[in-house]
Each structure stands twice: as C-alpha cells, then as structure tokens.
Amino acid sequence: MSFLQDPSFFTMGMWSIGAGALGAAALALLLANTDVFLSKPQKAALEYLEDIDLKTLEKEPRTFKAKELWEKNGAVIMAVRRPGCFLCREEAADLSSLKPKLDELGVPLYAVVKEHVRTEVKDFQPYFKGEIFLDEKKRFYGPQRRKMMFMGFIRLGVWYNFFRAWNGGFSGNLEGEGFILGGVFVVGPGKQGILLEHREKEFGDKVNPLSVLEAARKIKPQTSTSEKK
C-alpha cells in the first residue's frame, strides 16, 4: 500500500478523472449538436389542420375553424413560437417581405400564436404584415408537440441563428412560453392540401422564403359554381 503515499499516484488519478470528465463533456456537446436527440416532427394531415379552433384577438373574440383561412384562396400561415422572441420576429419579417408577391398571387399571410400575453402580439405586429389569431389548444404546433429546452443553448446552430438575428438588428424579450417549437405552412384551397410544411427543429430554424413563394405559386384558387358554368 506504499503507492498510496506516492503523490504522483494521486496526481495521475486526478488527471484521469479530469480527462474523463472532459471527454464526457466533449461527447455530450458533440451529441447535442447532432439531430440524435431531437424529437422528430409528425406531419399534419389536412383534416387535422382544418378542424383546429382559432380565435380572433378582438375585444369580443370570434371562434372559427382554421380551414376558413385557406378555404378559397389558400394561405401562408406562421405558427409563432413566441412573439417576443427576436428570432421569431426575424422570421416574421422575412415572410412579410413576401407579402407584395403573395398579394399578386391572391394568397393571404396569417400567423397563429399560442398565448396572448400583455402587449406581445401588438409588439409583434410591426414585424408581421398579416392577421394574427390565437390557437389556445396549440394544435398548429402538433399533432406531436415538440420542445427544445436548455439543450438549445449549447447547439452551435442556435448560436449562429442568434448572431444572425442580432446582426440583422432584431431584438426581443423573455415574455411568454418559448420552448414549444413553431413552423410555417402553405396550404392550398379546398382539398388541394398542404403544399409546404416547415417545422422548426431548433431555435431560429426559419423557413426559406423562396420555398414559401414557390409553394404559394402552386396554389390553385377555388372556382365558384357560377364561374364553372
């Protein structure tokens, strides 16, 4: 047992423990930056989206089925993760930049939020040039709700998104729930179906505006019975 009295033995042990801890941390960081632990999104069926209850944000709110948004002309819909998030504001601004072209196509731009906290929606509106509705049951964030918790803050992609939005001049706050991931949908009228479904995989994983525009151009407006005759 004389080796226990040898200082180099303890030094070697401490180095081994430190190296092991460093290796474990490096492995955890590596895995956190892959998609291994990310929950896989479940694609939404048109029937699922059609049946979602939405509310207007007026003093006397009206409840209606989501299919009203796209029934005649189709629609582009952003499911906002958190209106006060500067990353969401960046994506909203990107989508709003498409509005002149969407107007030419006759395709409206909408957003849904999962909660109505203080002035968050009002403060979000300068970034988003469309009507906003409340999805209290958070069904636009399903069918399988996905969350990104604190693991998001050690993902390099998230930090890249942070710096991109900061450099773009966007700012925000910490009001409201921001862990349930959002997305963007392009839905055709009637039964044309879902033409684009982008599910946010991490904070700031925004949709490609060109993909949204390409999908919107595929929309075929419903022809009324009188027009058919």
Coordinates of C-alpha atoms in Angstrom, one line a residue:
M1 CA 0.0 0.0 0.0
S2 CA 3.0 2.2 -0.2
F3 CA 1.9 3.5 -3.5
L4 CA -0.9 5.4 -1.6
Q5 CA 1.8 7.5 -0.1
D6 CA 3.2 8.4 -3.5
P7 CA 2.0 12.0 -4.5
S8 CA 2.3 11.1 -8.2
F9 CA -0.3 8.4 -7.8
F10 CA -2.9 11.0 -6.7
T11 CA -1.8 13.4 -9.4
M12 CA -2.2 10.7 -12.0
G13 CA -5.7 9.9 -10.6
M14 CA -6.8 13.5 -10.7
W15 CA -5.6 13.8 -14.3
S16 CA -7.5 10.7 -15.2
I17 CA -10.7 11.9 -13.6
G18 CA -10.3 15.3 -15.3
A19 CA -9.6 13.8 -18.7
G20 CA -12.6 11.5 -18.3
A21 CA -14.9 14.4 -17.4
L22 CA -13.6 16.5 -20.3
G23 CA -14.1 13.6 -22.7
A24 CA -17.7 13.1 -21.4
A25 CA -18.4 16.9 -21.8
A26 CA -17.0 16.8 -25.3
L27 CA -19.1 13.8 -26.2
A28 CA -22.2 15.5 -24.8
L29 CA -21.5 18.7 -26.7
L30 CA -21.0 16.7 -29.9
L31 CA -24.2 14.7 -29.5
A32 CA -26.2 17.9 -28.6
N33 CA -25.1 19.3 -32.0
T34 CA -26.5 16.4 -34.0
D35 CA -30.1 15.6 -34.6
V36 CA -29.9 12.4 -32.5
F37 CA -31.8 13.8 -29.5
L38 CA -34.2 16.0 -31.5
S39 CA -37.8 14.9 -31.5
K40 CA -38.9 14.0 -35.0
P41 CA -41.9 16.1 -36.2
Q42 CA -45.1 14.3 -37.2
K43 CA -46.6 15.7 -40.4
A44 CA -50.0 17.2 -40.1
A45 CA -52.9 15.9 -42.2
L46 CA -55.1 18.5 -43.9
E47 CA -58.1 17.2 -42.0
Y48 CA -56.2 17.8 -38.7
L49 CA -55.4 21.4 -39.6
E50 CA -59.0 22.1 -40.9
D51 CA -60.5 21.2 -37.6
I52 CA -58.4 23.5 -35.4
D53 CA -60.3 26.1 -33.4
L54 CA -58.9 29.6 -33.7
K55 CA -59.9 32.9 -32.1
T56 CA -59.7 36.4 -33.3
L57 CA -57.9 38.9 -31.0
E58 CA -60.7 41.4 -30.8
K59 CA -62.4 42.6 -27.6
E60 CA -65.2 40.2 -28.4
P61 CA -63.3 37.3 -30.0
R62 CA -64.9 35.1 -32.6
T63 CA -64.1 31.4 -32.7
F64 CA -63.8 29.7 -36.1
K65 CA -62.3 26.7 -37.8
A66 CA -58.9 27.2 -39.3
K67 CA -60.0 26.0 -42.7
E68 CA -61.6 29.4 -43.2
L69 CA -58.1 30.8 -43.6
W70 CA -57.4 28.9 -46.8
E71 CA -60.7 27.6 -48.0
K72 CA -61.0 30.0 -51.0
N73 CA -57.5 31.3 -51.9
G74 CA -55.1 29.1 -49.9
A75 CA -52.8 30.7 -47.3
V76 CA -49.4 31.0 -45.8
I77 CA -49.5 30.5 -42.0
M78 CA -46.8 31.0 -39.5
A79 CA -47.1 29.2 -36.2
V80 CA -45.2 31.6 -34.0
R81 CA -43.1 30.0 -31.2
R82 CA -43.1 33.2 -29.1
P83 CA -44.0 36.7 -30.4
G84 CA -41.4 38.4 -28.2
C85 CA -38.6 36.2 -29.4
F86 CA -36.2 38.1 -31.7
L87 CA -35.6 35.0 -33.8
C88 CA -39.4 34.7 -34.4
R89 CA -39.5 38.4 -35.3
E90 CA -36.7 37.9 -37.8
E91 CA -38.7 35.1 -39.5
A92 CA -41.9 37.2 -39.4
A93 CA -40.1 40.0 -41.2
D94 CA -38.8 37.5 -43.8
L95 CA -42.3 36.3 -44.5
S96 CA -43.6 39.8 -44.6
S97 CA -41.1 40.7 -47.2
L98 CA -43.0 38.3 -49.5
K99 CA -46.4 40.0 -49.0
P100 CA -46.3 42.1 -52.2
K101 CA -45.7 38.9 -54.2
L102 CA -48.3 36.9 -52.2
D103 CA -50.8 39.8 -52.8
E104 CA -50.2 39.5 -56.5
L105 CA -50.9 35.7 -56.3
G106 CA -54.0 36.4 -54.1
V107 CA -52.6 34.4 -51.3
P108 CA -53.1 35.8 -47.7
L109 CA -50.5 35.7 -45.0
Y110 CA -51.5 34.8 -41.5
A111 CA -50.0 33.9 -38.1
V112 CA -51.2 32.0 -35.1
V113 CA -49.9 32.4 -31.5
K114 CA -50.4 30.0 -28.6
E115 CA -51.0 32.6 -25.9
H116 CA -51.9 36.3 -25.7
V117 CA -49.6 37.8 -23.1
R118 CA -49.9 41.6 -22.3
T119 CA -48.8 43.5 -25.4
E120 CA -46.8 40.8 -27.0
V121 CA -48.9 40.4 -30.1
K122 CA -49.2 44.1 -30.6
D123 CA -45.4 44.5 -30.3
F124 CA -45.0 41.6 -32.8
Q125 CA -47.2 43.3 -35.5
P126 CA -44.6 45.7 -36.8
Y127 CA -42.6 42.6 -37.9
F128 CA -45.6 40.7 -39.3
K129 CA -47.8 42.1 -42.1
G130 CA -50.7 39.8 -41.8
E131 CA -53.6 39.0 -39.5
I132 CA -52.8 37.1 -36.2
F133 CA -55.1 34.6 -34.4
L134 CA -55.0 32.7 -31.2
D135 CA -54.6 28.9 -31.1
E136 CA -55.3 28.2 -27.4
K137 CA -55.0 24.5 -27.7
K138 CA -51.7 24.7 -29.5
R139 CA -52.8 22.4 -32.3
F140 CA -50.9 24.2 -35.0
Y141 CA -47.8 23.1 -33.0
G142 CA -48.8 19.4 -33.3
P143 CA -50.0 16.8 -33.9
Q144 CA -47.0 15.9 -31.8
R145 CA -45.8 18.9 -29.9
R146 CA -42.0 19.2 -29.8
K147 CA -40.0 21.2 -27.3
M148 CA -36.4 22.4 -27.2
M149 CA -35.3 23.1 -23.7
F150 CA -31.9 24.2 -22.5
M151 CA -30.1 21.9 -24.8
G152 CA -30.7 24.5 -27.4
F153 CA -28.3 26.9 -25.8
I154 CA -25.3 24.5 -26.5
R155 CA -26.2 23.9 -30.1
L156 CA -23.8 25.8 -32.5
G157 CA -26.7 26.2 -35.0
V158 CA -28.7 28.1 -32.4
W159 CA -25.8 30.4 -31.6
Y160 CA -25.3 31.0 -35.3
N161 CA -29.0 32.0 -35.6
F162 CA -28.7 34.3 -32.5
F163 CA -25.8 36.2 -34.1
R164 CA -27.6 36.4 -37.5
A165 CA -30.7 37.9 -35.9
W166 CA -28.6 40.3 -33.7
N167 CA -26.6 41.4 -36.7
G168 CA -29.9 42.0 -38.5
G169 CA -30.9 44.5 -35.8
F170 CA -33.7 42.3 -34.2
S171 CA -34.3 42.4 -30.5
G172 CA -36.9 40.9 -28.2
N173 CA -37.8 39.9 -24.6
L174 CA -38.4 36.9 -22.5
E175 CA -42.2 37.1 -22.1
G176 CA -44.3 34.0 -22.6
E177 CA -43.7 30.3 -23.4
G178 CA -40.9 29.8 -25.9
F179 CA -39.9 26.1 -25.7
I180 CA -42.7 24.6 -27.9
L181 CA -41.3 24.8 -31.5
G182 CA -43.3 26.5 -34.3
G183 CA -43.4 26.3 -38.0
V184 CA -44.7 27.6 -41.3
F185 CA -47.4 26.1 -43.6
V186 CA -48.5 26.8 -47.1
V187 CA -52.0 25.3 -47.6
G188 CA -53.9 25.2 -50.9
P189 CA -57.7 26.0 -51.1
G190 CA -60.3 23.3 -50.7
K191 CA -58.7 19.9 -50.8
Q192 CA -55.5 20.9 -52.6
G193 CA -53.7 20.1 -49.4
I194 CA -50.6 21.1 -47.6
L195 CA -48.0 22.4 -50.1
L196 CA -45.3 23.2 -47.6
E197 CA -44.8 22.2 -44.0
H198 CA -41.7 23.6 -42.3
R199 CA -41.2 22.5 -38.7
E200 CA -38.7 24.4 -36.6
K201 CA -36.0 21.9 -35.4
E202 CA -34.2 24.4 -33.2
F203 CA -34.4 28.0 -32.1
G204 CA -34.2 30.2 -35.1
D205 CA -34.5 27.4 -37.7
K206 CA -36.5 29.6 -40.1
V207 CA -38.2 28.7 -43.3
N208 CA -36.6 29.5 -46.6
P209 CA -38.7 32.4 -48.1
L210 CA -38.1 31.2 -51.6
S211 CA -39.6 27.8 -50.7
V212 CA -42.7 29.6 -49.4
L213 CA -43.0 31.6 -52.6
E214 CA -42.5 28.5 -54.7
A215 CA -45.2 26.6 -52.8
A216 CA -47.6 29.7 -53.0
R217 CA -47.3 29.7 -56.7
K218 CA -48.7 26.2 -56.9
I219 CA -51.9 27.3 -55.2
K220 CA -55.0 27.0 -57.5
P221 CA -57.8 29.2 -56.3
Q222 CA -61.2 27.6 -55.9
T223 CA -63.5 28.1 -58.8
S224 CA -67.1 29.0 -57.8
T225 CA -70.0 27.1 -59.2
S226 CA -71.2 30.1 -61.3
E227 CA -67.7 30.5 -62.8
K228 CA -67.7 26.8 -63.8
K229 CA -71.0 27.4 -65.7

